[in-house]
Every structure is written in structure tokens, then in C-alpha cells.
């Protein structure tokens, strides 16, 4: 899916060098403008994959080294200045900068054209070989000297000449040394006559000798895993790749070499430069730059015998375009190997961006991605990713907050976990911790159609048996079910068709692509370790991974054969039998032998790394794209063989991994000149930013309408509500008993069963995931800061009126009463009921709903009596209360990443109002839930938003209450239906976000009594997490949580979700009683909460007053809802859904907040807070699922049922 990041590409220079740092990763050293040297270092747990540093030194042709006592993070740097003299730079820890100075032998005056250096294996001296400039000549003179690190004093006063084979100073065109060993002192050179010269050690006494008769134009030297020299050269007249290898067994004092051989005798491309490295498996690979500026590669494969030497695959075009430096004419390309053994290459893209290029050792696929840096200008950019949200569960299937998680990947990838960048592989383990909701958000860069398999270890997994998590299954399902019309109508983000017009004229072409796709996905589905999509509400432990080899098990597909025929100019699916494939193979082998100079040399088809062919197709390598005739797939004895017929040659590769199967799909589209980015734009989820912004604006509009209406609405129903409280007290026991009977009719469900009455489908649950704003807030909310005046000053600058001070006092006294006074017994009874389950918080799910309702009866009787006075005063002062916090709601804040997302989505500033925070936190899931249910956005354009905001007004709400309005309010049945569905979508989206915000404020409340300098039983991981939330972040957390409660309250307004509902009325069972419950919830729920947050002093008083008063209101709220359901005559589907939605919100979100009060935590090891978190996760997901079911139910209703109340 698409995501957005603060990142920018690193710009490549004229040269690139790699050097492994202390952590084992490769640092990149590049040459920028005016020869300035920059270092790019990969970060772990960083804001971006790389960060760059201008070292404030200059030079070219870098040689980097560090001694045992020096850090490889800051190596010494020897370079060549623009004046042809060496420069030495060393790092000074006292100033944390590099110090650079020119260095040369005392009497040396010559200009240096090229240099190579090595550190001595035993003495640590730095031996420098130079090619001294000869004016007017293409060649230079070979010389050397050395110095001792630290002293920087050269051993001799001049550049000592090195002798050639004739006993005179060697005249050379270029020099080379071993590239992958800093202590291998052999020197090689190309003479002015293009001979390859060699000497074991550079000194005046030992002349260079000629290695054979071959002439060469380029050299590259490496040692293999046996530490034997491998000398690669480009043959002068043919451009062919040559290899001379040190003999395995030596005699005498001089190194001996095998004869020159052609790595690929059939090579017909002329190479200009070459680079070699050791791969992850210890075998060699060599890259060549063709005369067309494209990249070619040959790699070793194990020999067939036990002690056989490795063999070489054919030189094959990877197709990457490799630029060259205009000044030196050298290709801007380098290879390196990190300390974990991963080989990587680096080059510069056509746009000048530094690009990383590497191969998976297992799947053999090639990947490339831009080297990216943190972007500090607050401008977000879209990034293509494979997205995955994991909820870590315990053995009973419940989310585990603050759990330690270990992540590894099947091959080397860049991961972004909870907003931070990591390098991940089988060897690079990423360690993170879940948040309050047990969630971990993982993004992989989408540099291929399929992502790496991830291996997850949690506290619930067995040691060494991680869970295999496959991020490609949703895409796999989508590809499996693509229709012909889907393919014909495929478009990229710009609206352009992917298939050219001539291929959309009939179904034949799209049907062929459909068949290729389905056949490929059938292969991808044959994994040894079956994985499932990870859905938030239904994650369970599956089969564990077997080490790190998620191979395909193709036994069930034995005998499967098919082909892709390109001969017509379009990739056509072709069914083949085993016999037809056998005949085709015989024919092709005979043709290859006939074309060979010696038929005996062609014993079989040519070996090829799987990824080489597909990379060549992706990069439009002429040899591959023009020469590709057919791809044949056969599965025999459980082995999948894929044969590529290219330009008269047949190459054979093995398919072993699911990710490889996706290459068929990407490859055929690439062959049609459709890039991965376009495929991503078609197949992946892309954000329609306008849709989300309009949804957010609608939600914020709702908040304004509710605030403006609250005062008049409360005045209209005040006496009726107060009278209703007395009635509730009188009939409380009968109501509870009657409601328990209703529950018994439904088999007396547990809390868990009741919450899962309308469990979300996978597709519905997926809409609650990948919420960019919510994830960004979870990761960065603790660092929020206010613009201008702080909310604290806003709350205290103006002296409170005497009545408001009295109300604050009443609330505090009520809370005190339930801690220390008459209410304590009832209060403790409720806490003990929930905590009597022992030390396993999940056991709370097995409590019977009837028991929860019954135990609240005693609390309710006291709560209703004690709270009536407070509710009365709160109603009397509602105008003052609303005005007291209005400024707080519209104050502006900046939250890292959230603010940048807001700016990107809206085009406005970084400052975001408190009222907008809640709106944007829920905009994405709300929009997606509505789209899933209705196949369209809630506000597809500005006209739809305008229609909504013009319809849902204060006057509209007044009309529902029977309050006189200034303007006549028209009733629109069709719009009422849309409004109902939007409201239920808003509710479901908000409940998904409240899982985090309410759990966060719960843990902040539960830890309020913990002092940093006092011993506590608070688990360290919770303590550490809470510590990341700074005071202002905690203040905003409270505001955001209350705003989300306003949002869910508004979204459950009867006149929104049940069009035709009458004005508020009593008694219970009356159609208007739902309105009475709603306005009471508005006053005693979020309005009370915001009043406490704004006006009750911070710290313990605010925590206790807030949590206890919401619990008391929750008890009353539950009784009102149950009472109304008991007495209503209409118990249809919507009524039952409404009851379930309400109780799965009230019980965890209001009543259950007693479990977060501080005083009961420490002695019970914070188990009550964990129980409260479990209740909220399960209840809120259940409530969201019910709301989605209601949305669907309302959508199926005929508009004739929507009548004016």
C-alpha cells in the first residue's frame, strides 16, 4: 500500500566507496560538488534508512583504513587532491571532526594520476602505489612509498620507482590492487602495451612480471573464500571477460596462476569496466559494464563434484543503466560486502540519485532502491510499500501490550517498524516492543511485486520457532481472482490504461494475462509453511517456521506444465503436456549444439540465477527483451524448473519460493513496458487524499454543531432527565432482573461472546488497519507541543466563576466519597468482581454478562443518588462549562509526523487544531468502512460534503428535539439514509482508534501515582513506555481521547442512525427515550470529561475525579440502556444491534475505567489496568463490528422507511 514519509533520495557523486562500520553495515563515502567527501550511514531505529554527513574534507580516489585501536566508524581517509597530490585525513575525537592535510614524500614533486594503497598485514604501515603523470602521454610511471600511521612520515624522500619486466621503471595505463582485502599487498597493472603485470609485493628489488599473453583494458582483483587471488580482466580487442586464478597448490616462492580463461566463451557483448565481489554463499560474482552503459553479470555456482571447483554461469545482461563520471570517464559503480556477508552494489540512477542494488541469496531475486535520507523540510512524500499490521497475542488469543517482539526476514530488506527504519534479514534481527494495544506496524519498501516473508518471535512463541508471517497473501488473493475485465481496465494513478489500446480490443490478450497470473499464483500457494492473512480481530498462532527457508512444496503439482510464448509480440499463455515439453527440450538442445563450435561442449541448458532474467526484463535489456521467445514451466518430482528461450539459447532456473512466482506477473507486464510503479498503482491501496480530508472536515463539523447545540438541548430536557433519574432508582432492581432474563434467553453469554455477536469479516477488519494518522499519533504523540499559549494557561488564566468552582468541588467530593466514604463499599465490590479472576487478565472475558450487570446494581443505586446533584448543577452551568473549554478545543498543536501528514493532505500549515486531531485520526477507517459497505466514498466531492454540512446543522438538531428554529428544516429521506450510514461508519472508525487512545489514557491514569525515584511493582516496559509521553503529550492524549468520545457520541445520535426517531421523551420504552439517553450521555460523558480535564487541577485529583465520575455515569448509562430495551415493544434487528453496540462501549469504556485508578495498581502488580485494557480491546472491536453490521442493515432498508419523526 501507499504510505507517506519524511524522506528524500541521496544524490550520488562522481565516486562511491564502501567501508564496513562498527555495526557491520556498509558506510558509503561519496564525492560531491567541489570534491567534497560525504559519508552516508545506515541507521538502526532511525528516522530514515540513511543519514549523511559532510566530512568537510575533499579529494578523490578514496582509500579508507582503520587500525585495531581505531573505530571503523571514523576511518582514516587517503585521497587525491585536484592538484595531483595525496591528502591524508584523520578523525579527531576531541573536536569530532576530520583534520586533513597534504602528504607526500619530502622531495616528491611529481603529479599523481592514480593511486592505490594497502595496510601492511604485520606492521600496519600504509603502502601506497602511484601512477605518476607523464605529460602528453596516456601512460604513467609506476612508483611507491609507505608511511607509518600516527607518524605520517614517509619512509623515503621520493616516490621509489617500480620496475617493469625489462628492468626499467614500469610504464602503465592503470594500476590495481586486491579490492576486498586491506592487507593483500599484491600489485597489478596494465602496461602501456596492454599487458597484465603482476608482483607479489611492490618494492624496487622485485620487478613486475607479465601474466600470460592476453592484452587487457581493465582489471579487477579479489581474493575468494580460500584467499586465492582471482584476476578479472577485459580483453583488449574483444571486450570479453577473462579470469586468471591463483593455483590451489603452490610450489616455490612466487605465486603461480592457472592460464587465462574466458568466463563465458560465448560472450558477444563488449565490456568496458568490471567489478567483482564475494556473494553471501562465498562464491564469486563479477559485474561488467557493457559498451552501451548497461550492467552485465556472471556468477559462480557450486561444482558438481564434492571437491570440484565452482563453475561459472553465462554472462547475462541485468540491464541496469550505469552512468559514468564525465571527468574520469569511469563508471559510477561499486561493490561491497558487509560483515554479515551480504554483497551489495551501488550506482547512481539516471536522475542522479544514489541507488542500492542487491540479490537475495535464497530466492536469487534482484532488488534496487534509492538510498534515502531524512527530510527536514516537513514535506511528506508518497512511498510504495508492503504494509503489515501485527497484533501480538498471548496463548489465549488476546493482544499483549508492551510485549517484546523480534523480527527477521527471509532476505535482506529495509523495514520501517512503528515509524523507525531498520535493516532486516535472516542475520539482522529487529527488536521492537508493542504499544498499549499490542500492535506493531511494519512497512517494507515495495521494490518488487512480492515482499519478504517475516519471522516473528513473541513471548508466546517457542524458542527458535518463530511465526511465519506472509505479507503477500492479500495481493495473492487479488491476483488469483482478477477477471478479464479487471485486466483490460487496469489503470495507473494518472488514469492511463496499462494495456495499449490494440490489446484491449478483444478479450484474448487480457485472458492470456489472466491465465499466466492464475498459473503463477497456483505455484505461490504451495508453501511448505501455510500462512494466513493477519487480521486484527482473529490472529491465532499458526504453524511455526522451519528455520528460514519458506520454500514451496510443489509435490501436489507434479506433472504441471505450461508456457508463456512471446513470439507473437504479446505474452501468450500456452498449455503444454509433459510430452510436448520433453520434445521441445530435445529440439532446443539440438539447436544449441548445432550452433556451437563444438557440440560436445553443450551438455545441457545454460544455468542462470533466477533473478537475472527478470531483472533484465525489468530494465529492458536488449538481449533479453528482443531475444525472449518462450518461458516454459515444468514441475517434475516436486521440482519446479523454468526454461527461458532467449536469442537461440535456453537458460534453466529453479523456482523454490513464493516470491519468485510473483516475478512471472511482474515480468510479463515489464516486458509490455509497464513498470512496477504502475503495477503498484493498479494493484495496491492508494490514498484518495481528497476523500479523507472531506471526511475529516465532516467529523469536525459535527463537533462544532454539537458544541453549539449542547446548551439549548440541555435546557430543553433538563427537568425530564432529572425526573427520569428518580424513576430509575425506584425501578432499578426490577429493571436489572428483567434484563438478566433477556440475557438468559440468549444462553447467558460471556462478555467475550456478547462482544462477538457481529464479529467483523477479514475485509471489514482490514479497513481499521493501516491508519496513517492514528499510527503516527501512537508513535509520536508523546512529543506533541502547542503553538502559542498552552492549554494549561488557557485553563487557568481566567478566574473561574463561583458556580464553576462549586461544580469542581462537587465532582472532587463525589470522587473522594467513592474512595473513602459511603460509596467505597459499593465501589470496592465492583473492582473485586473484575479482579477476582486472579493474575490472568484474559479471564475477564469469561465473566457472564448477567454477572456484570447484576454486580453494578448496588453501585448504580448509590451512584444515581449521589450523582443526581452533580448532574443537576452540571446542567445548570452547561453554558459556562462549554465556553470554558471551547478555546482549548480549537487551540493549535504540532505533533511530529502527524502535523506533516496533515500539511501533506490539506496543503495547510503544520499546526493542527485539537478538534481536528480526532477528525483526522478516524478519517481513513471511516472512509474505508463506508466504501466497503457502499462501494463509494462518503463524500466523493465537495458538493457531497456541502450537502452534508448544510443539512446537519444546529437547526436540524433543534428540530429533532422539538425546539423552535430560525429557519424551516426540510426533511430529505434519501439524505437521511446516507447520513445514517456515514454516522455508523464514523462510529466504527472511531472505536477502532479508541482502542489506542483509551488504553493510553488508562495506562497514564494507572501510573499516575508512580514516582520515578520510588520503587514500584509497575512492569519496566510499561514504565518505559509511559515515560516516552512528555507532560504536554499527556495533556493532548486526554484531549484527543475526550474528542473521540464526543465523536462516537455524536455518531450514535438517534436522529442520525435511526431516521424518524421522535424528540427525547420518557419513560423507558418510549420511542423518544433513546434521545433522552443520548443527551444525558452527551452531558455526563464527553462534556463531563472535558470539563474535568480543563478545570480540575492536574495530577491525582484530575485522575481520580475523571475515572470515578465516568464509571458512575457508565453504571447509570448501562441501566438506562437496559431499561429502555426491556420496555421497548420493538425488538427488531436494529434494536438488538443497538443494544449490543451500546453495552460493548459502555462496559469497557465507562464502567471499566474504575480498573485504571492508581491506588489499586501497585499491590496487584497492575493487573487491574491490564484487565481494563483487555475489556476495551474486545469490547471496542465488538462495538465497531456491530456498527458495521448496522451500516449494512441500514443500507438495505428502503427509503420509504425513513420518515420524519
PDB file of C-alpha atoms in Angstrom, residues 200-387:
ATOM      1  CA  UNK A 200      53.578 -10.177  -5.046  1.00  0.00           C
ATOM      2  CA  UNK A 201      54.819  -7.104  -3.195  1.00  0.00           C
ATOM      3  CA  UNK A 202      55.619  -3.670  -4.503  1.00  0.00           C
ATOM      4  CA  UNK A 203      59.312  -2.962  -3.984  1.00  0.00           C
ATOM      5  CA  UNK A 204      62.241  -1.815  -6.085  1.00  0.00           C
ATOM      6  CA  UNK A 205      64.030  -5.114  -5.861  1.00  0.00           C
ATOM      7  CA  UNK A 206      61.283  -7.211  -7.423  1.00  0.00           C
ATOM      8  CA  UNK A 207      60.184  -6.293 -10.949  1.00  0.00           C
ATOM      9  CA  UNK A 208      56.647  -6.859 -12.158  1.00  0.00           C
ATOM     10  CA  UNK A 209      56.185  -9.868 -14.403  1.00  0.00           C
ATOM     11  CA  UNK A 210      53.827 -10.383 -17.322  1.00  0.00           C
ATOM     12  CA  UNK A 211      50.895 -12.722 -16.633  1.00  0.00           C
ATOM     13  CA  UNK A 212      50.433 -14.578 -19.889  1.00  0.00           C
ATOM     14  CA  UNK A 213      49.934 -13.295 -23.384  1.00  0.00           C
ATOM     15  CA  UNK A 214      46.486 -11.738 -23.079  1.00  0.00           C
ATOM     16  CA  UNK A 215      46.089  -7.995 -23.553  1.00  0.00           C
ATOM     17  CA  UNK A 216      43.669  -6.139 -21.281  1.00  0.00           C
ATOM     18  CA  UNK A 217      41.986  -2.752 -20.946  1.00  0.00           C
ATOM     19  CA  UNK A 218      40.556  -3.146 -17.407  1.00  0.00           C
ATOM     20  CA  UNK A 219      41.446  -5.108 -14.273  1.00  0.00           C
ATOM     21  CA  UNK A 220      39.695  -6.030 -11.040  1.00  0.00           C
ATOM     22  CA  UNK A 221      41.222  -8.293  -8.407  1.00  0.00           C
ATOM     23  CA  UNK A 222      39.637 -10.071  -5.435  1.00  0.00           C
ATOM     24  CA  UNK A 223      40.503 -12.957  -3.144  1.00  0.00           C
ATOM     25  CA  UNK A 224      37.981 -15.767  -2.876  1.00  0.00           C
ATOM     26  CA  UNK A 225      36.884 -17.590   0.267  1.00  0.00           C
ATOM     27  CA  UNK A 226      40.074 -19.688   0.093  1.00  0.00           C
ATOM     28  CA  UNK A 227      42.114 -16.448  -0.019  1.00  0.00           C
ATOM     29  CA  UNK A 228      43.288 -17.198  -3.563  1.00  0.00           C
ATOM     30  CA  UNK A 229      43.738 -14.326  -5.990  1.00  0.00           C
ATOM     31  CA  UNK A 230      41.215 -14.040  -8.817  1.00  0.00           C
ATOM     32  CA  UNK A 231      42.288 -11.587 -11.518  1.00  0.00           C
ATOM     33  CA  UNK A 232      39.489 -10.446 -13.805  1.00  0.00           C
ATOM     34  CA  UNK A 233      40.343  -8.569 -16.989  1.00  0.00           C
ATOM     35  CA  UNK A 234      38.644  -7.181 -20.077  1.00  0.00           C
ATOM     36  CA  UNK A 235      40.343  -8.469 -23.236  1.00  0.00           C
ATOM     37  CA  UNK A 236      41.603  -5.613 -25.361  1.00  0.00           C
ATOM     38  CA  UNK A 237      40.307  -6.384 -28.829  1.00  0.00           C
ATOM     39  CA  UNK A 238      37.156  -8.362 -27.968  1.00  0.00           C
ATOM     40  CA  UNK A 239      35.904  -6.806 -24.728  1.00  0.00           C
ATOM     41  CA  UNK A 240      35.473 -10.330 -23.361  1.00  0.00           C
ATOM     42  CA  UNK A 241      35.719 -11.185 -19.665  1.00  0.00           C
ATOM     43  CA  UNK A 242      38.911 -13.012 -18.713  1.00  0.00           C
ATOM     44  CA  UNK A 243      39.885 -14.754 -15.476  1.00  0.00           C
ATOM     45  CA  UNK A 244      43.261 -15.833 -14.175  1.00  0.00           C
ATOM     46  CA  UNK A 245      43.130 -17.658 -10.879  1.00  0.00           C
ATOM     47  CA  UNK A 246      45.864 -18.417  -8.365  1.00  0.00           C
ATOM     48  CA  UNK A 247      46.608 -22.127  -8.296  1.00  0.00           C
ATOM     49  CA  UNK A 248      45.282 -24.075  -5.356  1.00  0.00           C
ATOM     50  CA  UNK A 249      48.597 -25.798  -4.736  1.00  0.00           C
ATOM     51  CA  UNK A 250      51.795 -23.721  -4.918  1.00  0.00           C
ATOM     52  CA  UNK A 251      55.471 -24.587  -5.315  1.00  0.00           C
ATOM     53  CA  UNK A 252      58.330 -22.165  -4.921  1.00  0.00           C
ATOM     54  CA  UNK A 253      58.286 -18.637  -3.551  1.00  0.00           C
ATOM     55  CA  UNK A 254      56.352 -16.989  -6.388  1.00  0.00           C
ATOM     56  CA  UNK A 255      52.578 -17.215  -6.687  1.00  0.00           C
ATOM     57  CA  UNK A 256      51.532 -19.404  -9.564  1.00  0.00           C
ATOM     58  CA  UNK A 257      48.406 -18.975 -11.664  1.00  0.00           C
ATOM     59  CA  UNK A 258      46.242 -21.030 -13.951  1.00  0.00           C
ATOM     60  CA  UNK A 259      46.010 -19.961 -17.583  1.00  0.00           C
ATOM     61  CA  UNK A 260      43.687 -17.180 -18.637  1.00  0.00           C
ATOM     62  CA  UNK A 261      40.177 -18.449 -19.354  1.00  0.00           C
ATOM     63  CA  UNK A 262      37.061 -16.841 -20.765  1.00  0.00           C
ATOM     64  CA  UNK A 263      34.396 -16.702 -18.091  1.00  0.00           C
ATOM     65  CA  UNK A 264      31.812 -17.085 -20.862  1.00  0.00           C
ATOM     66  CA  UNK A 265      33.245 -18.268 -24.177  1.00  0.00           C
ATOM     67  CA  UNK A 266      30.006 -17.366 -25.966  1.00  0.00           C
ATOM     68  CA  UNK A 267      30.076 -13.733 -24.767  1.00  0.00           C
ATOM     69  CA  UNK A 268      29.224 -11.308 -27.547  1.00  0.00           C
ATOM     70  CA  UNK A 269      28.963  -8.018 -25.642  1.00  0.00           C
ATOM     71  CA  UNK A 270      31.999  -5.749 -25.334  1.00  0.00           C
ATOM     72  CA  UNK A 271      32.738  -4.798 -21.715  1.00  0.00           C
ATOM     73  CA  UNK A 272      34.476  -1.582 -20.725  1.00  0.00           C
ATOM     74  CA  UNK A 273      34.855  -1.981 -16.943  1.00  0.00           C
ATOM     75  CA  UNK A 274      34.476  -4.785 -14.408  1.00  0.00           C
ATOM     76  CA  UNK A 275      33.836  -5.193 -10.669  1.00  0.00           C
ATOM     77  CA  UNK A 276      33.830  -8.379  -8.586  1.00  0.00           C
ATOM     78  CA  UNK A 277      32.799  -9.430  -5.087  1.00  0.00           C
ATOM     79  CA  UNK A 278      32.133 -12.448  -2.878  1.00  0.00           C
ATOM     80  CA  UNK A 279      28.466 -13.358  -2.509  1.00  0.00           C
ATOM     81  CA  UNK A 280      26.653 -14.405   0.672  1.00  0.00           C
ATOM     82  CA  UNK A 281      27.393 -18.081  -0.069  1.00  0.00           C
ATOM     83  CA  UNK A 282      31.143 -17.456  -0.521  1.00  0.00           C
ATOM     84  CA  UNK A 283      31.054 -17.767  -4.309  1.00  0.00           C
ATOM     85  CA  UNK A 284      32.244 -15.018  -6.629  1.00  0.00           C
ATOM     86  CA  UNK A 285      30.260 -12.763  -8.908  1.00  0.00           C
ATOM     87  CA  UNK A 286      31.537 -10.292 -11.454  1.00  0.00           C
ATOM     88  CA  UNK A 287      29.730  -7.292 -12.902  1.00  0.00           C
ATOM     89  CA  UNK A 288      30.648  -5.823 -16.255  1.00  0.00           C
ATOM     90  CA  UNK A 289      29.680  -2.521 -17.827  1.00  0.00           C
ATOM     91  CA  UNK A 290      28.856  -3.003 -21.484  1.00  0.00           C
ATOM     92  CA  UNK A 291      29.781  -0.522 -24.192  1.00  0.00           C
ATOM     93  CA  UNK A 292      26.116   0.516 -24.100  1.00  0.00           C
ATOM     94  CA  UNK A 293      26.442   1.592 -20.457  1.00  0.00           C
ATOM     95  CA  UNK A 294      24.320  -1.348 -19.236  1.00  0.00           C
ATOM     96  CA  UNK A 295      25.153  -3.813 -16.452  1.00  0.00           C
ATOM     97  CA  UNK A 296      26.027  -7.468 -17.116  1.00  0.00           C
ATOM     98  CA  UNK A 297      26.780 -10.196 -14.586  1.00  0.00           C
ATOM     99  CA  UNK A 298      28.248 -13.667 -14.272  1.00  0.00           C
ATOM    100  CA  UNK A 299      28.156 -15.683 -11.063  1.00  0.00           C
ATOM    101  CA  UNK A 300      29.752 -18.832  -9.796  1.00  0.00           C
ATOM    102  CA  UNK A 301      27.757 -21.942  -8.934  1.00  0.00           C
ATOM    103  CA  UNK A 302      28.994 -24.921  -6.910  1.00  0.00           C
ATOM    104  CA  UNK A 303      30.831 -27.582  -8.887  1.00  0.00           C
ATOM    105  CA  UNK A 304      29.143 -30.913  -9.471  1.00  0.00           C
ATOM    106  CA  UNK A 305      31.686 -32.979  -7.544  1.00  0.00           C
ATOM    107  CA  UNK A 306      32.495 -32.888  -3.848  1.00  0.00           C
ATOM    108  CA  UNK A 307      35.878 -31.241  -4.387  1.00  0.00           C
ATOM    109  CA  UNK A 308      35.118 -29.714  -7.767  1.00  0.00           C
ATOM    110  CA  UNK A 309      35.963 -26.102  -8.429  1.00  0.00           C
ATOM    111  CA  UNK A 310      32.976 -23.736  -8.756  1.00  0.00           C
ATOM    112  CA  UNK A 311      31.700 -23.274 -12.304  1.00  0.00           C
ATOM    113  CA  UNK A 312      30.645 -20.031 -13.963  1.00  0.00           C
ATOM    114  CA  UNK A 313      27.202 -19.232 -15.285  1.00  0.00           C
ATOM    115  CA  UNK A 314      26.960 -17.381 -18.555  1.00  0.00           C
ATOM    116  CA  UNK A 315      27.487 -13.623 -18.665  1.00  0.00           C
ATOM    117  CA  UNK A 316      23.948 -12.259 -18.649  1.00  0.00           C
ATOM    118  CA  UNK A 317      22.527  -8.743 -19.018  1.00  0.00           C
ATOM    119  CA  UNK A 318      20.932  -7.317 -15.864  1.00  0.00           C
ATOM    120  CA  UNK A 319      20.223  -4.194 -17.868  1.00  0.00           C
ATOM    121  CA  UNK A 320      20.759  -1.523 -15.205  1.00  0.00           C
ATOM    122  CA  UNK A 321      21.938   1.738 -16.721  1.00  0.00           C
ATOM    123  CA  UNK A 322      25.287   2.734 -15.190  1.00  0.00           C
ATOM    124  CA  UNK A 323      26.354   6.385 -15.593  1.00  0.00           C
ATOM    125  CA  UNK A 324      29.958   7.495 -15.802  1.00  0.00           C
ATOM    126  CA  UNK A 325      31.865  10.441 -14.408  1.00  0.00           C
ATOM    127  CA  UNK A 326      32.485  12.921 -17.218  1.00  0.00           C
ATOM    128  CA  UNK A 327      35.893  13.898 -15.834  1.00  0.00           C
ATOM    129  CA  UNK A 328      37.368  10.439 -15.347  1.00  0.00           C
ATOM    130  CA  UNK A 329      35.193   8.515 -17.816  1.00  0.00           C
ATOM    131  CA  UNK A 330      34.905   5.875 -15.084  1.00  0.00           C
ATOM    132  CA  UNK A 331      31.562   4.237 -14.344  1.00  0.00           C
ATOM    133  CA  UNK A 332      29.935   5.378 -11.130  1.00  0.00           C
ATOM    134  CA  UNK A 333      29.567   1.930  -9.642  1.00  0.00           C
ATOM    135  CA  UNK A 334      31.000   0.000  -6.727  1.00  0.00           C
ATOM    136  CA  UNK A 335      30.532  -3.265  -4.892  1.00  0.00           C
ATOM    137  CA  UNK A 336      30.966  -4.114  -1.223  1.00  0.00           C
ATOM    138  CA  UNK A 337      30.268  -6.811   1.335  1.00  0.00           C
ATOM    139  CA  UNK A 338      29.114  -6.138   4.873  1.00  0.00           C
ATOM    140  CA  UNK A 339      30.292  -8.094   7.888  1.00  0.00           C
ATOM    141  CA  UNK A 340      27.193 -10.305   7.765  1.00  0.00           C
ATOM    142  CA  UNK A 341      28.281 -11.456   4.300  1.00  0.00           C
ATOM    143  CA  UNK A 342      25.690  -9.632   2.187  1.00  0.00           C
ATOM    144  CA  UNK A 343      27.105  -8.320  -1.082  1.00  0.00           C
ATOM    145  CA  UNK A 344      25.688  -5.038  -2.318  1.00  0.00           C
ATOM    146  CA  UNK A 345      26.307  -2.781  -5.286  1.00  0.00           C
ATOM    147  CA  UNK A 346      25.795   0.955  -5.526  1.00  0.00           C
ATOM    148  CA  UNK A 347      25.347   3.206  -8.501  1.00  0.00           C
ATOM    149  CA  UNK A 348      23.603   6.412  -9.496  1.00  0.00           C
ATOM    150  CA  UNK A 349      20.230   6.475 -11.253  1.00  0.00           C
ATOM    151  CA  UNK A 350      19.506   8.424 -14.415  1.00  0.00           C
ATOM    152  CA  UNK A 351      18.088  11.150 -12.190  1.00  0.00           C
ATOM    153  CA  UNK A 352      21.303  11.419 -10.202  1.00  0.00           C
ATOM    154  CA  UNK A 353      20.009   9.517  -7.158  1.00  0.00           C
ATOM    155  CA  UNK A 354      22.239   7.094  -5.275  1.00  0.00           C
ATOM    156  CA  UNK A 355      20.832   3.591  -5.755  1.00  0.00           C
ATOM    157  CA  UNK A 356      21.461   0.397  -3.823  1.00  0.00           C
ATOM    158  CA  UNK A 357      21.356  -2.918  -5.708  1.00  0.00           C
ATOM    159  CA  UNK A 358      21.464  -6.401  -4.169  1.00  0.00           C
ATOM    160  CA  UNK A 359      20.428 -10.013  -4.650  1.00  0.00           C
ATOM    161  CA  UNK A 360      18.566 -12.302  -2.290  1.00  0.00           C
ATOM    162  CA  UNK A 361      20.841 -15.277  -1.513  1.00  0.00           C
ATOM    163  CA  UNK A 362      17.786 -17.542  -1.261  1.00  0.00           C
ATOM    164  CA  UNK A 363      15.310 -16.512  -3.976  1.00  0.00           C
ATOM    165  CA  UNK A 364      18.092 -15.080  -6.220  1.00  0.00           C
ATOM    166  CA  UNK A 365      15.891 -12.095  -6.979  1.00  0.00           C
ATOM    167  CA  UNK A 366      17.498  -8.713  -7.601  1.00  0.00           C
ATOM    168  CA  UNK A 367      16.265  -5.613  -5.820  1.00  0.00           C
ATOM    169  CA  UNK A 368      17.130  -1.974  -6.111  1.00  0.00           C
ATOM    170  CA  UNK A 369      16.043   1.035  -4.123  1.00  0.00           C
ATOM    171  CA  UNK A 370      17.123   4.611  -3.701  1.00  0.00           C
ATOM    172  CA  UNK A 371      19.344   5.393  -0.751  1.00  0.00           C
ATOM    173  CA  UNK A 372      17.106   7.748   1.201  1.00  0.00           C
ATOM    174  CA  UNK A 373      17.778  10.345   3.869  1.00  0.00           C
ATOM    175  CA  UNK A 374      15.622  12.063   6.456  1.00  0.00           C
ATOM    176  CA  UNK A 375      13.824  15.051   5.027  1.00  0.00           C
ATOM    177  CA  UNK A 376      13.929  18.024   7.380  1.00  0.00           C
ATOM    178  CA  UNK A 377      11.682  20.439   5.483  1.00  0.00           C
ATOM    179  CA  UNK A 378       8.430  18.855   6.755  1.00  0.00           C
ATOM    180  CA  UNK A 379       7.395  17.834   3.228  1.00  0.00           C
ATOM    181  CA  UNK A 380       5.963  14.319   3.100  1.00  0.00           C
ATOM    182  CA  UNK A 381       6.449  12.164   0.009  1.00  0.00           C
ATOM    183  CA  UNK A 382       4.452   9.088  -1.076  1.00  0.00           C
ATOM    184  CA  UNK A 383       6.284   5.757  -0.776  1.00  0.00           C
ATOM    185  CA  UNK A 384       5.263   2.374  -2.197  1.00  0.00           C
ATOM    186  CA  UNK A 385       5.360  -0.314   0.488  1.00  0.00           C
ATOM    187  CA  UNK A 386       4.222  -3.755   1.507  1.00  0.00           C
ATOM    188  CA  UNK A 387       2.240  -2.926   4.641  1.00  0.00           C
TER     189      UNK A 387
END
